[in-house]
């Protein structure tokens, strides 16, 4: 009986999930916390190849969602934040060798001012022959910590310089540090990007909001097989929507499939706990003082099928 139930449950979750990954630096051992060695990158690329994963342009995945078609399970998109020089020097040759497309997110001020560690406009232009180029802000601010007017100004400035230097408009935006909230999202959206990327661990399905695309970070040595196990838990968040004003997380409320009877809840600083689900409703009273100004609330049936919410204290 238990076995049949398990089968039934796993069938229920059998919706297609594409994975989007984010890299930063390549072959740059001076910055190990954001680096992927070339040996590791090659290992990951070989893994994709051997296991029949198809590395596609992120815009291809977004196109599927916009057409309301399911996203193939074996599709993977690779993104790179900050446009570091080490991508151009070390990473790009390998992407070219494997013929893997990518999306590169430009930190405009660093390139514009010629910071040594970052790609030049000419290098970005050259990279655009092999991948897609998007925007990663002008000054790389914590967008939730500055006024909405300054969010707008930063985006406008970076958008204009990007277009002037590269000769085309950026079609997508990746939040610096993956930090955002509903108000920030609204401002960024008003620039008519086709899609926006966060940095919440999770996957892309037919139902994904293209203005809130999850990305899984790949830094250092990673267990790719595990990262590829992530799936989206179909959950409708009711509470919390934002960081609570007094820092007290009163409750977590969400709607999931009524077939789920029990779920795991994670809160930054508090770890995982088991929660009972009644008729598809998760409604837990917590009254927890959040320990971090940047906290995650995650729901999962098995640590891999997840719904992930980031809430950030507004210092304005
Ligand atoms: Zn960044």
PDB file of C-alpha atoms and ligand atoms in Angstrom:
ATOM      1  CA  UNK A   1       0.000   0.000   0.000  1.00  0.00           C
ATOM      2  CA  UNK A   2       2.736   2.384   1.028  1.00  0.00           C
ATOM      3  CA  UNK A   3       4.583   1.552  -2.180  1.00  0.00           C
ATOM      4  CA  UNK A   4       1.567   2.297  -4.339  1.00  0.00           C
ATOM      5  CA  UNK A   5       1.123   5.594  -2.549  1.00  0.00           C
ATOM      6  CA  UNK A   6       4.753   6.478  -3.174  1.00  0.00           C
ATOM      7  CA  UNK A   7       4.399   5.657  -6.844  1.00  0.00           C
ATOM      8  CA  UNK A   8       1.332   7.807  -7.017  1.00  0.00           C
ATOM      9  CA  UNK A   9       3.083  10.707  -5.331  1.00  0.00           C
ATOM     10  CA  UNK A  10       6.143  10.512  -7.553  1.00  0.00           C
ATOM     11  CA  UNK A  11       3.925  10.409 -10.609  1.00  0.00           C
ATOM     12  CA  UNK A  12       2.228  13.535  -9.399  1.00  0.00           C
ATOM     13  CA  UNK A  13       5.544  15.387  -9.401  1.00  0.00           C
ATOM     14  CA  UNK A  14       6.503  14.211 -12.830  1.00  0.00           C
ATOM     15  CA  UNK A  15       6.321  17.634 -14.437  1.00  0.00           C
ATOM     16  CA  UNK A  16       9.194  18.717 -16.623  1.00  0.00           C
ATOM     17  CA  UNK A  17      11.875  20.879 -15.058  1.00  0.00           C
ATOM     18  CA  UNK A  18      14.692  22.719 -16.823  1.00  0.00           C
ATOM     19  CA  UNK A  19      17.695  23.856 -14.811  1.00  0.00           C
ATOM     20  CA  UNK A  20      19.391  27.228 -15.029  1.00  0.00           C
ATOM     21  CA  UNK A  21      22.816  27.555 -13.466  1.00  0.00           C
ATOM     22  CA  UNK A  22      24.897  30.578 -12.547  1.00  0.00           C
ATOM     23  CA  UNK A  23      28.688  30.879 -12.645  1.00  0.00           C
ATOM     24  CA  UNK A  24      30.947  33.784 -11.763  1.00  0.00           C
ATOM     25  CA  UNK A  25      34.712  33.343 -12.283  1.00  0.00           C
ATOM     26  CA  UNK A  26      36.666  30.705 -14.175  1.00  0.00           C
ATOM     27  CA  UNK A  27      40.184  29.414 -13.572  1.00  0.00           C
ATOM     28  CA  UNK A  28      40.816  32.239 -11.121  1.00  0.00           C
ATOM     29  CA  UNK A  29      42.199  30.728  -7.922  1.00  0.00           C
ATOM     30  CA  UNK A  30      42.694  34.138  -6.277  1.00  0.00           C
ATOM     31  CA  UNK A  31      38.927  34.273  -5.687  1.00  0.00           C
ATOM     32  CA  UNK A  32      38.013  30.743  -4.716  1.00  0.00           C
ATOM     33  CA  UNK A  33      34.589  31.610  -3.241  1.00  0.00           C
ATOM     34  CA  UNK A  34      33.257  32.583  -6.683  1.00  0.00           C
ATOM     35  CA  UNK A  35      35.521  30.475  -8.874  1.00  0.00           C
ATOM     36  CA  UNK A  36      35.057  27.399 -11.029  1.00  0.00           C
ATOM     37  CA  UNK A  37      38.311  25.763 -12.091  1.00  0.00           C
ATOM     38  CA  UNK A  38      38.668  24.762 -15.731  1.00  0.00           C
ATOM     39  CA  UNK A  39      39.084  21.154 -14.686  1.00  0.00           C
ATOM     40  CA  UNK A  40      35.758  21.324 -12.851  1.00  0.00           C
ATOM     41  CA  UNK A  41      34.053  23.141 -15.733  1.00  0.00           C
ATOM     42  CA  UNK A  42      35.201  20.478 -18.165  1.00  0.00           C
ATOM     43  CA  UNK A  43      33.946  17.793 -15.783  1.00  0.00           C
ATOM     44  CA  UNK A  44      30.534  19.481 -15.635  1.00  0.00           C
ATOM     45  CA  UNK A  45      30.345  19.914 -19.405  1.00  0.00           C
ATOM     46  CA  UNK A  46      31.274  16.259 -19.902  1.00  0.00           C
ATOM     47  CA  UNK A  47      28.571  15.302 -17.414  1.00  0.00           C
ATOM     48  CA  UNK A  48      25.949  17.189 -19.422  1.00  0.00           C
ATOM     49  CA  UNK A  49      27.152  15.549 -22.595  1.00  0.00           C
ATOM     50  CA  UNK A  50      27.331  12.021 -21.235  1.00  0.00           C
ATOM     51  CA  UNK A  51      23.941  12.204 -19.568  1.00  0.00           C
ATOM     52  CA  UNK A  52      22.075  13.580 -22.534  1.00  0.00           C
ATOM     53  CA  UNK A  53      21.493  17.070 -21.157  1.00  0.00           C
ATOM     54  CA  UNK A  54      21.002  19.691 -23.810  1.00  0.00           C
ATOM     55  CA  UNK A  55      22.583  23.059 -23.113  1.00  0.00           C
ATOM     56  CA  UNK A  56      20.282  25.621 -24.719  1.00  0.00           C
ATOM     57  CA  UNK A  57      19.998  29.381 -24.784  1.00  0.00           C
ATOM     58  CA  UNK A  58      18.015  30.689 -21.832  1.00  0.00           C
ATOM     59  CA  UNK A  59      15.797  32.598 -24.274  1.00  0.00           C
ATOM     60  CA  UNK A  60      14.779  29.237 -25.779  1.00  0.00           C
ATOM     61  CA  UNK A  61      13.475  28.092 -22.398  1.00  0.00           C
ATOM     62  CA  UNK A  62      11.635  31.383 -21.905  1.00  0.00           C
ATOM     63  CA  UNK A  63      10.121  31.019 -25.372  1.00  0.00           C
ATOM     64  CA  UNK A  64       8.653  27.631 -24.400  1.00  0.00           C
ATOM     65  CA  UNK A  65       7.049  29.105 -21.281  1.00  0.00           C
ATOM     66  CA  UNK A  66       5.619  32.024 -23.235  1.00  0.00           C
ATOM     67  CA  UNK A  67       4.055  29.519 -25.641  1.00  0.00           C
ATOM     68  CA  UNK A  68       2.670  27.630 -22.638  1.00  0.00           C
ATOM     69  CA  UNK A  69       4.583  24.512 -23.660  1.00  0.00           C
ATOM     70  CA  UNK A  70       6.307  22.251 -21.212  1.00  0.00           C
ATOM     71  CA  UNK A  71      10.048  22.662 -20.844  1.00  0.00           C
ATOM     72  CA  UNK A  72      12.030  19.497 -21.597  1.00  0.00           C
ATOM     73  CA  UNK A  73      13.556  17.866 -18.522  1.00  0.00           C
ATOM     74  CA  UNK A  74      16.964  17.570 -20.102  1.00  0.00           C
ATOM     75  CA  UNK A  75      17.299  21.258 -20.961  1.00  0.00           C
ATOM     76  CA  UNK A  76      19.950  23.247 -19.155  1.00  0.00           C
ATOM     77  CA  UNK A  77      20.866  26.918 -19.493  1.00  0.00           C
ATOM     78  CA  UNK A  78      24.156  28.386 -18.274  1.00  0.00           C
ATOM     79  CA  UNK A  79      24.452  31.952 -17.065  1.00  0.00           C
ATOM     80  CA  UNK A  80      27.474  33.959 -15.962  1.00  0.00           C
ATOM     81  CA  UNK A  81      27.255  37.004 -13.708  1.00  0.00           C
ATOM     82  CA  UNK A  82      29.499  40.071 -13.487  1.00  0.00           C
ATOM     83  CA  UNK A  83      31.368  39.694 -16.808  1.00  0.00           C
ATOM     84  CA  UNK A  84      34.716  39.009 -15.190  1.00  0.00           C
ATOM     85  CA  UNK A  85      37.821  38.953 -17.361  1.00  0.00           C
ATOM     86  CA  UNK A  86      38.379  35.340 -16.336  1.00  0.00           C
ATOM     87  CA  UNK A  87      35.273  34.314 -18.263  1.00  0.00           C
ATOM     88  CA  UNK A  88      36.674  35.777 -21.442  1.00  0.00           C
ATOM     89  CA  UNK A  89      40.189  34.480 -20.887  1.00  0.00           C
ATOM     90  CA  UNK A  90      39.506  31.058 -19.385  1.00  0.00           C
ATOM     91  CA  UNK A  91      35.846  30.112 -19.557  1.00  0.00           C
ATOM     92  CA  UNK A  92      34.783  31.206 -23.019  1.00  0.00           C
ATOM     93  CA  UNK A  93      37.270  28.984 -24.910  1.00  0.00           C
ATOM     94  CA  UNK A  94      35.701  25.925 -23.262  1.00  0.00           C
ATOM     95  CA  UNK A  95      32.154  27.085 -23.990  1.00  0.00           C
ATOM     96  CA  UNK A  96      33.222  27.477 -27.609  1.00  0.00           C
ATOM     97  CA  UNK A  97      34.880  24.074 -27.686  1.00  0.00           C
ATOM     98  CA  UNK A  98      31.678  22.382 -26.466  1.00  0.00           C
ATOM     99  CA  UNK A  99      29.508  24.682 -28.528  1.00  0.00           C
ATOM    100  CA  UNK A 100      27.512  25.551 -25.409  1.00  0.00           C
ATOM    101  CA  UNK A 101      25.586  28.831 -25.481  1.00  0.00           C
ATOM    102  CA  UNK A 102      25.491  31.052 -22.395  1.00  0.00           C
ATOM    103  CA  UNK A 103      23.972  34.223 -21.015  1.00  0.00           C
ATOM    104  CA  UNK A 104      26.457  36.766 -19.734  1.00  0.00           C
ATOM    105  CA  UNK A 105      25.254  39.454 -17.306  1.00  0.00           C
ATOM    106  CA  UNK A 106      27.194  42.700 -17.508  1.00  0.00           C
ATOM    107  CA  UNK A 107      28.124  44.800 -14.494  1.00  0.00           C
ATOM    108  CA  UNK A 108      28.143  47.989 -16.533  1.00  0.00           C
ATOM    109  CA  UNK A 109      30.094  50.350 -14.275  1.00  0.00           C
ATOM    110  CA  UNK A 110      33.006  47.913 -13.939  1.00  0.00           C
ATOM    111  CA  UNK A 111      33.343  47.634 -17.700  1.00  0.00           C
ATOM    112  CA  UNK A 112      32.667  51.303 -18.371  1.00  0.00           C
ATOM    113  CA  UNK A 113      35.313  52.445 -15.867  1.00  0.00           C
ATOM    114  CA  UNK A 114      37.780  49.820 -17.051  1.00  0.00           C
ATOM    115  CA  UNK A 115      38.177  47.945 -13.755  1.00  0.00           C
ATOM    116  CA  UNK A 116      41.005  45.507 -14.448  1.00  0.00           C
ATOM    117  CA  UNK A 117      39.219  42.376 -13.361  1.00  0.00           C
ATOM    118  CA  UNK A 118      36.349  42.841 -15.822  1.00  0.00           C
ATOM    119  CA  UNK A 119      35.790  42.395 -19.533  1.00  0.00           C
ATOM    120  CA  UNK A 120      36.064  45.368 -21.892  1.00  0.00           C
ATOM    121  CA  UNK A 121      33.197  46.358 -24.197  1.00  0.00           C
ATOM    122  CA  UNK A 122      35.129  44.869 -27.137  1.00  0.00           C
ATOM    123  CA  UNK A 123      35.452  41.558 -25.305  1.00  0.00           C
ATOM    124  CA  UNK A 124      31.740  41.571 -24.452  1.00  0.00           C
ATOM    125  CA  UNK A 125      30.935  42.310 -28.083  1.00  0.00           C
ATOM    126  CA  UNK A 126      33.114  39.387 -29.138  1.00  0.00           C
ATOM    127  CA  UNK A 127      31.453  37.101 -26.549  1.00  0.00           C
ATOM    128  CA  UNK A 128      28.025  38.111 -27.897  1.00  0.00           C
ATOM    129  CA  UNK A 129      28.799  36.065 -31.030  1.00  0.00           C
ATOM    130  CA  UNK A 130      28.563  32.900 -28.935  1.00  0.00           C
ATOM    131  CA  UNK A 131      25.982  33.752 -26.292  1.00  0.00           C
ATOM    132  CA  UNK A 132      23.344  36.149 -25.058  1.00  0.00           C
ATOM    133  CA  UNK A 133      24.241  39.318 -23.173  1.00  0.00           C
ATOM    134  CA  UNK A 134      22.039  40.745 -20.441  1.00  0.00           C
ATOM    135  CA  UNK A 135      22.122  43.466 -17.836  1.00  0.00           C
ATOM    136  CA  UNK A 136      23.387  43.122 -14.264  1.00  0.00           C
ATOM    137  CA  UNK A 137      22.870  46.763 -13.126  1.00  0.00           C
ATOM    138  CA  UNK A 138      25.150  49.788 -13.326  1.00  0.00           C
ATOM    139  CA  UNK A 139      26.761  49.935  -9.893  1.00  0.00           C
ATOM    140  CA  UNK A 140      25.917  46.453  -8.598  1.00  0.00           C
ATOM    141  CA  UNK A 141      23.886  47.719  -5.616  1.00  0.00           C
ATOM    142  CA  UNK A 142      21.834  45.790  -3.097  1.00  0.00           C
ATOM    143  CA  UNK A 143      18.583  46.787  -4.768  1.00  0.00           C
ATOM    144  CA  UNK A 144      16.461  46.289  -1.666  1.00  0.00           C
ATOM    145  CA  UNK A 145      18.661  48.687   0.289  1.00  0.00           C
ATOM    146  CA  UNK A 146      18.379  51.756  -1.949  1.00  0.00           C
ATOM    147  CA  UNK A 147      15.343  53.875  -2.816  1.00  0.00           C
ATOM    148  CA  UNK A 148      13.112  52.754  -5.666  1.00  0.00           C
ATOM    149  CA  UNK A 149      14.023  55.988  -7.449  1.00  0.00           C
ATOM    150  CA  UNK A 150      17.677  54.974  -7.249  1.00  0.00           C
ATOM    151  CA  UNK A 151      16.809  51.484  -8.505  1.00  0.00           C
ATOM    152  CA  UNK A 152      15.190  53.145 -11.503  1.00  0.00           C
ATOM    153  CA  UNK A 153      18.152  55.515 -12.052  1.00  0.00           C
ATOM    154  CA  UNK A 154      20.725  52.728 -11.800  1.00  0.00           C
ATOM    155  CA  UNK A 155      18.817  50.589 -14.278  1.00  0.00           C
ATOM    156  CA  UNK A 156      18.215  53.431 -16.723  1.00  0.00           C
ATOM    157  CA  UNK A 157      21.889  54.416 -16.699  1.00  0.00           C
ATOM    158  CA  UNK A 158      23.086  50.867 -17.253  1.00  0.00           C
ATOM    159  CA  UNK A 159      20.470  50.249 -19.950  1.00  0.00           C
ATOM    160  CA  UNK A 160      21.526  53.335 -21.922  1.00  0.00           C
ATOM    161  CA  UNK A 161      25.267  52.677 -21.719  1.00  0.00           C
ATOM    162  CA  UNK A 162      24.725  49.001 -22.610  1.00  0.00           C
ATOM    163  CA  UNK A 163      22.730  49.927 -25.704  1.00  0.00           C
ATOM    164  CA  UNK A 164      25.177  52.620 -26.770  1.00  0.00           C
ATOM    165  CA  UNK A 165      28.224  50.363 -26.400  1.00  0.00           C
ATOM    166  CA  UNK A 166      26.814  47.120 -27.779  1.00  0.00           C
ATOM    167  CA  UNK A 167      24.304  48.425 -30.312  1.00  0.00           C
ATOM    168  CA  UNK A 168      21.335  46.422 -28.994  1.00  0.00           C
ATOM    169  CA  UNK A 169      18.994  46.573 -26.033  1.00  0.00           C
ATOM    170  CA  UNK A 170      19.439  44.110 -23.165  1.00  0.00           C
ATOM    171  CA  UNK A 171      16.585  41.602 -23.200  1.00  0.00           C
ATOM    172  CA  UNK A 172      17.044  40.302 -19.696  1.00  0.00           C
ATOM    173  CA  UNK A 173      18.220  41.361 -16.255  1.00  0.00           C
ATOM    174  CA  UNK A 174      19.876  39.501 -13.369  1.00  0.00           C
ATOM    175  CA  UNK A 175      19.528  41.038  -9.884  1.00  0.00           C
ATOM    176  CA  UNK A 176      22.894  41.817  -8.217  1.00  0.00           C
ATOM    177  CA  UNK A 177      23.394  39.351  -5.329  1.00  0.00           C
ATOM    178  CA  UNK A 178      20.052  37.825  -6.370  1.00  0.00           C
ATOM    179  CA  UNK A 179      18.379  40.327  -4.021  1.00  0.00           C
ATOM    180  CA  UNK A 180      14.940  41.752  -4.753  1.00  0.00           C
ATOM    181  CA  UNK A 181      11.438  42.180  -3.446  1.00  0.00           C
ATOM    182  CA  UNK A 182       8.074  42.858  -5.084  1.00  0.00           C
ATOM    183  CA  UNK A 183       8.669  46.622  -5.318  1.00  0.00           C
ATOM    184  CA  UNK A 184      12.122  46.238  -6.846  1.00  0.00           C
ATOM    185  CA  UNK A 185      10.777  43.666  -9.295  1.00  0.00           C
ATOM    186  CA  UNK A 186       8.099  46.082 -10.451  1.00  0.00           C
ATOM    187  CA  UNK A 187      10.657  48.818 -11.197  1.00  0.00           C
ATOM    188  CA  UNK A 188      12.960  46.447 -13.104  1.00  0.00           C
ATOM    189  CA  UNK A 189      10.011  45.019 -15.037  1.00  0.00           C
ATOM    190  CA  UNK A 190       9.035  48.502 -16.187  1.00  0.00           C
ATOM    191  CA  UNK A 191      12.114  48.504 -18.458  1.00  0.00           C
ATOM    192  CA  UNK A 192      10.407  45.877 -20.604  1.00  0.00           C
ATOM    193  CA  UNK A 193      12.901  43.087 -20.106  1.00  0.00           C
ATOM    194  CA  UNK A 194      11.665  39.802 -21.541  1.00  0.00           C
ATOM    195  CA  UNK A 195      12.750  37.937 -18.422  1.00  0.00           C
ATOM    196  CA  UNK A 196      14.408  38.533 -15.045  1.00  0.00           C
ATOM    197  CA  UNK A 197      16.692  36.203 -13.107  1.00  0.00           C
ATOM    198  CA  UNK A 198      16.987  35.709  -9.382  1.00  0.00           C
ATOM    199  CA  UNK A 199      19.388  33.444  -7.518  1.00  0.00           C
ATOM    200  CA  UNK A 200      16.990  31.158  -5.691  1.00  0.00           C
ATOM    201  CA  UNK A 201      17.702  27.469  -5.914  1.00  0.00           C
ATOM    202  CA  UNK A 202      14.953  25.924  -8.004  1.00  0.00           C
ATOM    203  CA  UNK A 203      13.967  25.016 -11.524  1.00  0.00           C
ATOM    204  CA  UNK A 204      11.941  26.209 -14.497  1.00  0.00           C
ATOM    205  CA  UNK A 205       8.617  24.686 -15.459  1.00  0.00           C
ATOM    206  CA  UNK A 206       5.776  25.615 -17.745  1.00  0.00           C
ATOM    207  CA  UNK A 207       4.244  27.601 -14.857  1.00  0.00           C
ATOM    208  CA  UNK A 208       7.349  29.660 -14.057  1.00  0.00           C
ATOM    209  CA  UNK A 209       6.968  33.427 -13.888  1.00  0.00           C
ATOM    210  CA  UNK A 210       9.514  34.555 -16.507  1.00  0.00           C
ATOM    211  CA  UNK A 211      10.172  37.660 -14.402  1.00  0.00           C
ATOM    212  CA  UNK A 212      11.288  35.445 -11.540  1.00  0.00           C
ATOM    213  CA  UNK A 213      13.559  32.759 -12.948  1.00  0.00           C
ATOM    214  CA  UNK A 214      15.391  30.591 -10.425  1.00  0.00           C
ATOM    215  CA  UNK A 215      19.079  29.840 -10.818  1.00  0.00           C
ATOM    216  CA  UNK A 216      21.247  27.312  -9.060  1.00  0.00           C
ATOM    217  CA  UNK A 217      24.758  28.500  -8.203  1.00  0.00           C
ATOM    218  CA  UNK A 218      27.731  26.437  -9.380  1.00  0.00           C
ATOM    219  CA  UNK A 219      30.886  27.372  -7.507  1.00  0.00           C
ATOM    220  CA  UNK A 220      33.923  25.263  -6.715  1.00  0.00           C
ATOM    221  CA  UNK A 221      33.486  21.518  -6.808  1.00  0.00           C
ATOM    222  CA  UNK A 222      29.837  20.603  -7.186  1.00  0.00           C
ATOM    223  CA  UNK A 223      27.788  17.456  -7.272  1.00  0.00           C
ATOM    224  CA  UNK A 224      25.996  18.149 -10.527  1.00  0.00           C
ATOM    225  CA  UNK A 225      23.940  14.987 -10.316  1.00  0.00           C
ATOM    226  CA  UNK A 226      22.413  16.287  -7.062  1.00  0.00           C
ATOM    227  CA  UNK A 227      21.844  19.792  -8.393  1.00  0.00           C
ATOM    228  CA  UNK A 228      19.998  18.311 -11.363  1.00  0.00           C
ATOM    229  CA  UNK A 229      17.632  16.535  -8.960  1.00  0.00           C
ATOM    230  CA  UNK A 230      15.976  19.799  -7.994  1.00  0.00           C
ATOM    231  CA  UNK A 231      12.372  20.182  -9.084  1.00  0.00           C
ATOM    232  CA  UNK A 232       9.765  22.844  -8.550  1.00  0.00           C
ATOM    233  CA  UNK A 233       7.182  22.245  -5.858  1.00  0.00           C
ATOM    234  CA  UNK A 234       3.942  23.668  -7.118  1.00  0.00           C
ATOM    235  CA  UNK A 235       3.078  25.979  -4.224  1.00  0.00           C
ATOM    236  CA  UNK A 236       1.118  29.152  -3.977  1.00  0.00           C
ATOM    237  CA  UNK A 237       2.683  31.470  -1.388  1.00  0.00           C
ATOM    238  CA  UNK A 238       0.285  33.358   0.803  1.00  0.00           C
ATOM    239  CA  UNK A 239       2.581  34.356   3.670  1.00  0.00           C
ATOM    240  CA  UNK A 240       5.206  35.724   3.993  1.00  0.00           C
ATOM    241  CA  UNK A 241       5.285  37.855   0.877  1.00  0.00           C
ATOM    242  CA  UNK A 242       7.882  40.258   2.256  1.00  0.00           C
ATOM    243  CA  UNK A 243      10.253  40.569   5.214  1.00  0.00           C
ATOM    244  CA  UNK A 244       8.074  41.296   8.264  1.00  0.00           C
ATOM    245  CA  UNK A 245       8.479  44.899   9.466  1.00  0.00           C
ATOM    246  CA  UNK A 246       9.280  43.992  13.061  1.00  0.00           C
ATOM    247  CA  UNK A 247      11.465  41.061  12.035  1.00  0.00           C
ATOM    248  CA  UNK A 248       9.015  38.550  13.536  1.00  0.00           C
ATOM    249  CA  UNK A 249       7.902  35.860  11.141  1.00  0.00           C
ATOM    250  CA  UNK A 250       4.386  35.250  12.410  1.00  0.00           C
ATOM    251  CA  UNK A 251       3.388  32.457  10.095  1.00  0.00           C
ATOM    252  CA  UNK A 252       3.993  30.587   6.894  1.00  0.00           C
ATOM    253  CA  UNK A 253       0.979  30.004   4.747  1.00  0.00           C
ATOM    254  CA  UNK A 254       0.852  28.341   1.338  1.00  0.00           C
ATOM    255  CA  UNK A 255      -1.313  26.167  -0.851  1.00  0.00           C
ATOM    256  CA  UNK A 256      -0.005  22.911  -2.285  1.00  0.00           C
ATOM    257  CA  UNK A 257      -1.548  19.801  -3.763  1.00  0.00           C
ATOM    258  CA  UNK A 258      -4.067  18.198  -1.369  1.00  0.00           C
ATOM    259  CA  UNK A 259      -2.208  14.935  -1.977  1.00  0.00           C
ATOM    260  CA  UNK A 260       0.631  16.222   0.169  1.00  0.00           C
ATOM    261  CA  UNK A 261      -0.003  15.351   3.820  1.00  0.00           C
ATOM    262  CA  UNK A 262       3.305  16.398   5.300  1.00  0.00           C
ATOM    263  CA  UNK A 263       5.992  18.823   4.218  1.00  0.00           C
ATOM    264  CA  UNK A 264       9.371  20.134   5.320  1.00  0.00           C
ATOM    265  CA  UNK A 265       9.796  23.805   6.105  1.00  0.00           C
ATOM    266  CA  UNK A 266      13.180  25.559   6.162  1.00  0.00           C
ATOM    267  CA  UNK A 267      13.839  28.965   7.627  1.00  0.00           C
ATOM    268  CA  UNK A 268      17.319  30.530   7.545  1.00  0.00           C
ATOM    269  CA  UNK A 269      18.924  30.184  10.960  1.00  0.00           C
ATOM    270  CA  UNK A 270      16.387  27.615  12.134  1.00  0.00           C
ATOM    271  CA  UNK A 271      16.904  24.715   9.749  1.00  0.00           C
ATOM    272  CA  UNK A 272      14.250  22.213   8.681  1.00  0.00           C
ATOM    273  CA  UNK A 273      11.089  21.143  10.484  1.00  0.00           C
ATOM    274  CA  UNK A 274       8.213  18.848   9.562  1.00  0.00           C
ATOM    275  CA  UNK A 275       4.814  20.404   9.050  1.00  0.00           C
ATOM    276  CA  UNK A 276       1.390  18.800   8.688  1.00  0.00           C
ATOM    277  CA  UNK A 277      -0.615  19.786   5.619  1.00  0.00           C
ATOM    278  CA  UNK A 278      -4.409  19.876   5.808  1.00  0.00           C
ATOM    279  CA  UNK A 279      -6.313  19.651   2.532  1.00  0.00           C
ATOM    280  CA  UNK A 280      -3.417  21.216   0.681  1.00  0.00           C
ATOM    281  CA  UNK A 281      -3.135  24.135   3.099  1.00  0.00           C
ATOM    282  CA  UNK A 282       0.064  24.859   4.992  1.00  0.00           C
ATOM    283  CA  UNK A 283      -0.702  27.202   7.827  1.00  0.00           C
ATOM    284  CA  UNK A 284       1.887  27.319  10.594  1.00  0.00           C
ATOM    285  CA  UNK A 285       2.027  29.839  13.392  1.00  0.00           C
ATOM    286  CA  UNK A 286       5.659  30.525  14.195  1.00  0.00           C
ATOM    287  CA  UNK A 287       6.307  33.892  15.854  1.00  0.00           C
ATOM    288  CA  UNK A 288       9.993  33.512  15.078  1.00  0.00           C
ATOM    289  CA  UNK A 289      12.469  36.349  15.336  1.00  0.00           C
ATOM    290  CA  UNK A 290      14.341  36.164  12.044  1.00  0.00           C
ATOM    291  CA  UNK A 291      18.073  35.821  12.590  1.00  0.00           C
ATOM    292  CA  UNK A 292      19.239  37.179   9.253  1.00  0.00           C
ATOM    293  CA  UNK A 293      18.256  40.327   7.374  1.00  0.00           C
ATOM    294  CA  UNK A 294      18.336  38.135   4.279  1.00  0.00           C
ATOM    295  CA  UNK A 295      16.329  34.991   4.971  1.00  0.00           C
ATOM    296  CA  UNK A 296      14.984  32.116   2.967  1.00  0.00           C
ATOM    297  CA  UNK A 297      11.763  30.268   3.536  1.00  0.00           C
ATOM    298  CA  UNK A 298      11.711  26.950   1.706  1.00  0.00           C
ATOM    299  CA  UNK A 299       9.039  24.279   1.405  1.00  0.00           C
ATOM    300  CA  UNK A 300       9.992  20.823   0.254  1.00  0.00           C
ATOM    301  CA  UNK A 301       8.612  17.323   0.178  1.00  0.00           C
ATOM    302  CA  UNK A 302      12.008  15.632  -0.099  1.00  0.00           C
ATOM    303  CA  UNK A 303      14.700  18.398   0.034  1.00  0.00           C
ATOM    304  CA  UNK A 304      14.792  18.423  -3.770  1.00  0.00           C
ATOM    305  CA  UNK A 305      11.247  19.281  -4.807  1.00  0.00           C
ATOM    306  CA  UNK A 306      11.181  22.835  -3.526  1.00  0.00           C
ATOM    307  CA  UNK A 307       9.461  26.188  -3.411  1.00  0.00           C
ATOM    308  CA  UNK A 308      11.960  28.840  -2.360  1.00  0.00           C
ATOM    309  CA  UNK A 309      11.219  32.351  -1.157  1.00  0.00           C
ATOM    310  CA  UNK A 310      13.770  35.012  -0.291  1.00  0.00           C
ATOM    311  CA  UNK A 311      12.778  37.809   2.078  1.00  0.00           C
ATOM    312  CA  UNK A 312      15.083  40.742   2.730  1.00  0.00           C
ATOM    313  CA  UNK A 313      14.871  43.400   5.382  1.00  0.00           C
ATOM    314  CA  UNK A 314      14.147  46.785   3.909  1.00  0.00           C
ATOM    315  CA  UNK A 315      16.559  49.300   5.464  1.00  0.00           C
ATOM    316  CA  UNK A 316      14.838  52.314   3.903  1.00  0.00           C
TER     317      UNK A 316
HETATM  318 ZN1  LIG B   1      26.931  40.115  -9.506  1.00  0.00          ZN
END
